[in-house]
Amino acid sequence: MRRDEGAVRRDGRDPPHRRRGVRDAAREGRARVTAAPGITGVIPVRDRAGLVARAVDSALAQTGPAFELIVIDDGSTDATPAVLAGYGEKIAVLRRAPLGRSAARNAGIAAARGEWIAFLDSDDAWLPGKLARQLAFHEAHPEIAMSAHGTLRIHPDGRSEPMPPRHDSADLRASFLAVADHFAFVPSAVMVRTEVARSVGGFDTAFDGTEDLDFALKVAQRHPVAVFPDCLTRYYLHDGQTGRRRLAGGNAKVLRHHLERATDAATRDRMRAKLARYLVSSAKRADTRDERRRLLREAAEIDPGVRFRAAWIRQRLAWS
């Protein structure tokens, strides 16, 4: 392998020579589309032979706007390549060395021809009409650069739980930054202008497992974003997902990063409060007394408003 073949830029995007290569690979393997696609679907996958067909089938079943589907195989070692090969020219498959989910999504962003990108994780599925409904939302609100919608949370026992966004507004730029509500911006529910996704540098590989929150914040800091209540994606819960403890810690890392770069006092104050809540959440799941104390102390220093809550948690946990 050449020395530069595994290189990834600090901002999570591929170096320019690799982005050109991705575009070339996409042209060679792309599904034939009679018109320029309005939307590019991007599915990153690695070793999901038993799940990826569900995601791909849900994407190919979409009706409405001209659409292309790019699947980035991030170094699968199971039967995933064979599953994808079975779709022939219906999809474009980009195969690459395993560099992680963020780098795989970035390859899809670089290769996309559509005006819009819709992300889909390989273990999720879109409901019928999702793309048409979301594109119609953007046509009604042309100023919105990125949108997300509600999801149906599917439990391992098959139970379906609607998860509408916590907010419902045509323009949530300020409130989204204030609460950093990444739960509304599940990647499989996101549609974003391709040029915007590229302009913010795509997904940062430094935030493994919480890169979606970082991406959403980067977009929302520069452009209007929105959510709407329709539940249009099935979000499947399973053992392979990021645990709640790791997720809270990762979210805290992302918020620290953005807190340092926030330019106005109101945004800093609200992001500081959100960061403190993530630290308290992490403290609840800490393994040791010292770790709990450290997290609660940091939360209280960041946001004095959590001091009473931190004291209550200390009492309930009894530092056991």
Coordinates of C-alpha atoms in Angstrom, one line a residue:
M1 CA 0.0 0.0 0.0
R2 CA 1.3 3.5 -0.8
R3 CA 2.0 5.6 2.1
D4 CA -0.8 8.0 1.4
E5 CA -3.5 5.5 0.7
G6 CA -4.8 5.5 4.3
A7 CA -4.4 9.2 4.9
V8 CA -7.3 11.1 6.3
R9 CA -7.4 14.9 6.9
R10 CA -7.9 16.2 10.4
D11 CA -11.3 17.6 9.4
G12 CA -12.5 14.1 8.5
R13 CA -12.4 14.6 4.7
D14 CA -10.3 12.7 2.3
P15 CA -7.2 14.4 0.8
P16 CA -7.9 16.0 -2.7
H17 CA -6.2 13.2 -4.7
R18 CA -8.5 10.6 -3.0
R19 CA -11.6 12.7 -3.5
R20 CA -10.8 12.7 -7.3
G21 CA -10.4 9.0 -7.2
V22 CA -13.7 8.5 -5.5
R23 CA -15.4 10.5 -8.1
D24 CA -13.8 8.4 -10.8
A25 CA -14.8 5.1 -9.1
A26 CA -18.3 6.4 -8.8
R27 CA -18.5 7.1 -12.5
E28 CA -17.3 3.6 -13.3
G29 CA -19.7 1.8 -11.0
R30 CA -22.7 4.1 -10.8
A31 CA -26.2 2.9 -11.5
R32 CA -27.5 4.3 -14.8
V33 CA -29.8 7.3 -14.2
T34 CA -31.6 8.8 -17.1
A35 CA -31.7 12.3 -15.6
A36 CA -29.3 14.1 -13.3
P37 CA -30.3 12.9 -9.8
G38 CA -31.9 15.4 -7.5
I39 CA -30.9 13.3 -4.5
T40 CA -28.0 11.0 -3.8
G41 CA -28.5 8.4 -1.2
V42 CA -25.3 7.5 0.8
I43 CA -25.0 4.2 2.7
P44 CA -21.8 3.4 4.6
V45 CA -21.4 -0.3 5.4
R46 CA -18.9 -2.7 6.9
D47 CA -19.6 -6.3 7.7
R48 CA -23.3 -6.1 7.6
A49 CA -24.2 -8.9 5.1
G50 CA -27.3 -9.8 7.1
L51 CA -28.6 -6.2 7.3
V52 CA -27.5 -4.1 4.4
A53 CA -30.1 -5.5 1.9
R54 CA -32.9 -4.2 4.1
A55 CA -31.4 -0.7 3.9
V56 CA -30.7 -0.9 0.1
D57 CA -34.1 -2.3 -0.7
S58 CA -35.8 0.5 1.3
A59 CA -33.8 3.1 -0.7
L60 CA -34.5 1.6 -4.1
A61 CA -38.2 1.4 -3.3
Q62 CA -38.4 5.2 -3.0
T63 CA -40.5 7.0 -5.6
G64 CA -40.6 10.6 -6.9
P65 CA -37.4 12.5 -7.6
A66 CA -34.5 11.3 -9.7
F67 CA -32.3 9.4 -7.4
E68 CA -28.9 7.6 -7.2
L69 CA -27.7 5.3 -4.5
I70 CA -24.0 5.1 -3.5
V71 CA -23.0 2.3 -1.1
I72 CA -19.5 2.7 0.4
D73 CA -18.1 -0.7 1.5
D74 CA -15.6 0.2 4.2
G75 CA -13.4 -2.9 4.0
S76 CA -16.0 -5.6 4.7
T77 CA -14.6 -9.1 5.3
D78 CA -17.9 -10.9 5.3
A79 CA -20.4 -11.5 2.5
T80 CA -21.3 -7.9 2.2
P81 CA -19.6 -7.4 -1.2
A82 CA -21.5 -10.4 -2.6
V83 CA -24.8 -9.0 -1.3
L84 CA -24.1 -5.6 -2.9
A85 CA -22.9 -7.2 -6.2
G86 CA -26.3 -8.8 -6.5
Y87 CA -27.9 -5.4 -7.2
G88 CA -25.9 -4.9 -10.3
E89 CA -26.2 -1.5 -11.9
K90 CA -29.1 -0.5 -9.6
I91 CA -26.5 0.9 -7.1
A92 CA -23.0 2.3 -7.2
V93 CA -20.6 0.5 -4.9
L94 CA -17.3 2.2 -3.7
R95 CA -14.9 -0.2 -2.1
R96 CA -12.1 1.1 0.1
A97 CA -9.8 0.2 2.9
P98 CA -11.5 0.3 6.3
L99 CA -11.2 3.9 7.6
G100 CA -14.4 4.2 9.5
R101 CA -17.9 5.3 9.1
S102 CA -17.2 9.0 8.9
A103 CA -14.6 8.6 6.2
A104 CA -17.0 6.3 4.3
R105 CA -19.7 8.9 4.4
N106 CA -17.2 11.5 3.3
A107 CA -16.4 9.4 0.2
G108 CA -20.1 9.4 -0.6
I109 CA -20.3 13.1 -0.2
A110 CA -17.4 13.6 -2.6
A111 CA -18.9 11.3 -5.2
A112 CA -22.5 12.6 -5.0
R113 CA -24.0 14.1 -8.1
G114 CA -27.4 15.1 -6.6
E115 CA -28.2 18.5 -5.3
W116 CA -29.2 16.9 -2.0
I117 CA -27.7 14.0 0.0
A118 CA -29.8 11.7 2.1
F119 CA -27.9 9.5 4.5
L120 CA -28.9 6.0 5.5
D121 CA -27.1 3.7 7.9
S122 CA -26.7 0.1 6.8
D123 CA -28.8 -1.2 9.8
D124 CA -31.7 1.3 9.3
A125 CA -34.5 1.5 6.6
W126 CA -36.5 4.3 5.0
L127 CA -40.2 4.2 5.0
P128 CA -42.0 4.5 1.6
G129 CA -42.3 8.0 0.4
K130 CA -39.5 9.4 2.7
L131 CA -37.5 11.1 0.0
A132 CA -40.4 12.6 -1.8
R133 CA -41.8 14.0 1.5
Q134 CA -38.5 15.4 2.6
L135 CA -37.8 17.0 -0.7
A136 CA -41.2 18.6 -0.7
F137 CA -40.4 20.0 2.7
H138 CA -37.3 21.6 1.3
E139 CA -39.1 23.0 -1.8
A140 CA -41.6 24.6 0.6
H141 CA -38.7 26.1 2.7
P142 CA -35.9 26.8 0.2
E143 CA -33.8 28.6 2.8
I144 CA -33.3 25.4 4.8
A145 CA -30.0 23.8 4.2
M146 CA -30.5 20.6 6.2
S147 CA -33.6 18.9 7.6
A148 CA -34.4 15.9 9.7
H149 CA -37.6 14.1 10.7
G150 CA -38.9 11.7 13.3
T151 CA -38.1 8.0 13.4
L152 CA -39.7 4.8 14.4
R153 CA -37.5 3.1 17.0
I154 CA -37.6 -0.6 16.4
H155 CA -36.8 -2.7 19.5
P156 CA -35.2 -6.2 19.3
D157 CA -38.5 -7.7 20.2
G158 CA -40.2 -6.0 17.2
R159 CA -41.9 -3.3 19.1
S160 CA -42.2 0.0 17.2
E161 CA -41.9 3.3 19.1
P162 CA -42.5 6.6 17.3
M163 CA -39.8 9.1 18.1
P164 CA -40.9 12.5 16.8
P165 CA -38.4 15.4 17.1
R166 CA -38.4 17.5 20.3
H167 CA -39.0 20.5 18.1
D168 CA -41.2 21.2 15.1
S169 CA -40.3 24.4 13.2
A170 CA -39.4 25.5 9.7
D171 CA -36.3 27.2 11.0
L172 CA -34.5 25.9 14.1
R173 CA -31.1 27.4 13.7
A174 CA -31.0 29.2 17.1
S175 CA -32.9 26.6 19.1
F176 CA -31.0 23.7 17.6
L177 CA -27.7 25.3 18.6
A178 CA -29.1 26.1 22.0
V179 CA -30.1 22.5 22.9
A180 CA -27.7 20.6 20.6
D181 CA -30.6 18.2 20.0
H182 CA -28.7 15.5 18.0
F183 CA -31.5 13.0 18.6
A184 CA -33.5 14.8 16.0
F185 CA -30.6 14.6 13.6
V186 CA -30.2 10.8 13.4
P187 CA -28.2 10.4 10.2
S188 CA -30.7 8.2 8.5
A189 CA -33.3 11.0 8.9
V190 CA -31.1 13.8 7.5
M191 CA -31.2 15.4 4.1
V192 CA -28.6 18.2 3.4
R193 CA -27.6 20.2 0.4
T194 CA -24.5 18.6 -1.2
E195 CA -22.6 21.8 -1.4
V196 CA -23.3 22.5 2.3
A197 CA -22.1 19.1 3.4
R198 CA -18.9 19.6 1.4
S199 CA -18.4 23.2 2.7
V200 CA -18.4 22.2 6.4
G201 CA -15.8 19.4 5.7
G202 CA -18.1 16.4 6.0
F203 CA -17.9 14.2 9.1
D204 CA -15.0 14.6 11.4
T205 CA -13.2 11.2 12.0
A206 CA -12.1 12.4 15.4
F207 CA -15.6 12.0 16.8
D208 CA -16.2 8.3 16.5
G209 CA -19.8 7.4 17.4
T210 CA -20.9 11.1 17.8
E211 CA -19.8 12.5 14.4
D212 CA -23.4 13.1 13.6
L213 CA -23.8 15.6 16.4
D214 CA -20.6 17.4 15.3
F215 CA -21.8 17.5 11.6
A216 CA -25.2 18.8 12.5
L217 CA -23.7 21.6 14.7
K218 CA -21.3 22.6 12.0
V219 CA -24.1 23.0 9.5
A220 CA -26.4 24.7 12.0
Q221 CA -23.7 27.3 12.9
R222 CA -23.7 28.4 9.2
H223 CA -27.1 27.7 7.8
P224 CA -30.8 27.4 8.7
V225 CA -31.7 23.9 9.7
A226 CA -35.1 22.4 10.4
V227 CA -37.0 19.4 11.7
F228 CA -40.5 18.2 11.0
P229 CA -42.6 15.6 12.9
D230 CA -43.2 12.9 10.3
C231 CA -41.6 9.5 11.3
L232 CA -40.1 8.4 8.0
T233 CA -37.2 6.2 9.0
R234 CA -37.0 2.9 10.9
Y235 CA -34.2 3.1 13.4
Y236 CA -33.3 -0.4 14.6
L237 CA -31.9 -1.0 18.1
H238 CA -29.4 -3.8 18.5
D239 CA -26.3 -4.8 20.5
G240 CA -23.8 -3.4 18.0
Q241 CA -24.7 0.2 18.6
T242 CA -22.9 2.8 20.6
G243 CA -23.7 2.4 24.3
R244 CA -25.4 5.2 26.2
R245 CA -22.4 5.8 28.5
R246 CA -20.0 6.1 25.5
L247 CA -22.5 8.2 23.7
A248 CA -22.8 10.7 26.5
G249 CA -19.1 10.9 26.8
G250 CA -18.7 11.4 23.1
N251 CA -21.4 14.1 23.0
A252 CA -19.6 15.9 25.8
K253 CA -16.4 15.8 23.7
V254 CA -18.2 17.3 20.7
L255 CA -19.8 20.1 22.8
R256 CA -16.5 21.0 24.4
H257 CA -15.1 21.4 20.9
H258 CA -17.9 23.6 19.7
L259 CA -18.1 25.6 23.0
E260 CA -14.5 26.7 22.4
R261 CA -15.6 28.1 19.0
A262 CA -18.9 29.6 19.9
T263 CA -18.9 33.4 19.1
D264 CA -21.9 34.7 20.9
A265 CA -22.6 34.7 24.6
A266 CA -26.2 33.3 24.4
T267 CA -25.0 30.2 22.4
R268 CA -22.1 29.7 24.7
D269 CA -24.3 29.8 27.8
R270 CA -26.8 27.3 26.4
M271 CA -24.2 24.9 25.0
R272 CA -22.4 25.1 28.4
A273 CA -25.7 24.0 30.1
K274 CA -26.1 21.2 27.7
L275 CA -22.5 20.0 28.2
A276 CA -23.0 20.0 31.9
R277 CA -26.1 17.8 31.5
Y278 CA -24.1 15.3 29.4
L279 CA -21.4 15.3 32.1
V280 CA -24.0 14.6 34.8
S281 CA -25.4 11.8 32.6
S282 CA -22.0 10.3 32.3
A283 CA -21.5 10.5 36.0
K284 CA -24.6 8.4 36.6
R285 CA -23.0 5.6 34.6
A286 CA -19.4 6.0 35.9
D287 CA -17.7 2.9 37.2
T288 CA -15.8 4.4 40.1
R289 CA -16.4 7.0 42.8
D290 CA -13.4 9.1 41.6
E291 CA -14.7 9.2 38.1
R292 CA -18.2 10.3 39.3
R293 CA -16.7 13.0 41.4
R294 CA -14.5 14.3 38.5
L295 CA -17.4 14.4 36.1
L296 CA -19.8 16.1 38.5
R297 CA -17.1 18.6 39.5
E298 CA -16.5 19.4 35.9
A299 CA -20.2 19.8 35.3
A300 CA -20.5 22.2 38.2
E301 CA -17.6 24.3 37.0
I302 CA -19.0 24.6 33.5
D303 CA -22.5 25.4 34.6
P304 CA -23.1 26.5 38.2
G305 CA -26.8 25.8 37.7
V306 CA -26.2 22.0 38.0
R307 CA -24.6 22.2 41.4
F308 CA -27.9 21.4 43.2
R309 CA -28.6 18.5 40.8
A310 CA -25.0 17.2 41.2
A311 CA -25.4 17.2 45.0
W312 CA -28.7 15.3 44.7
I313 CA -27.0 12.7 42.5
R314 CA -24.1 12.3 44.9
Q315 CA -26.7 11.6 47.7
R316 CA -28.6 9.1 45.6
L317 CA -25.5 7.3 44.5
A318 CA -24.0 7.3 48.0
W319 CA -20.7 7.0 46.1
S320 CA -21.1 3.3 46.1

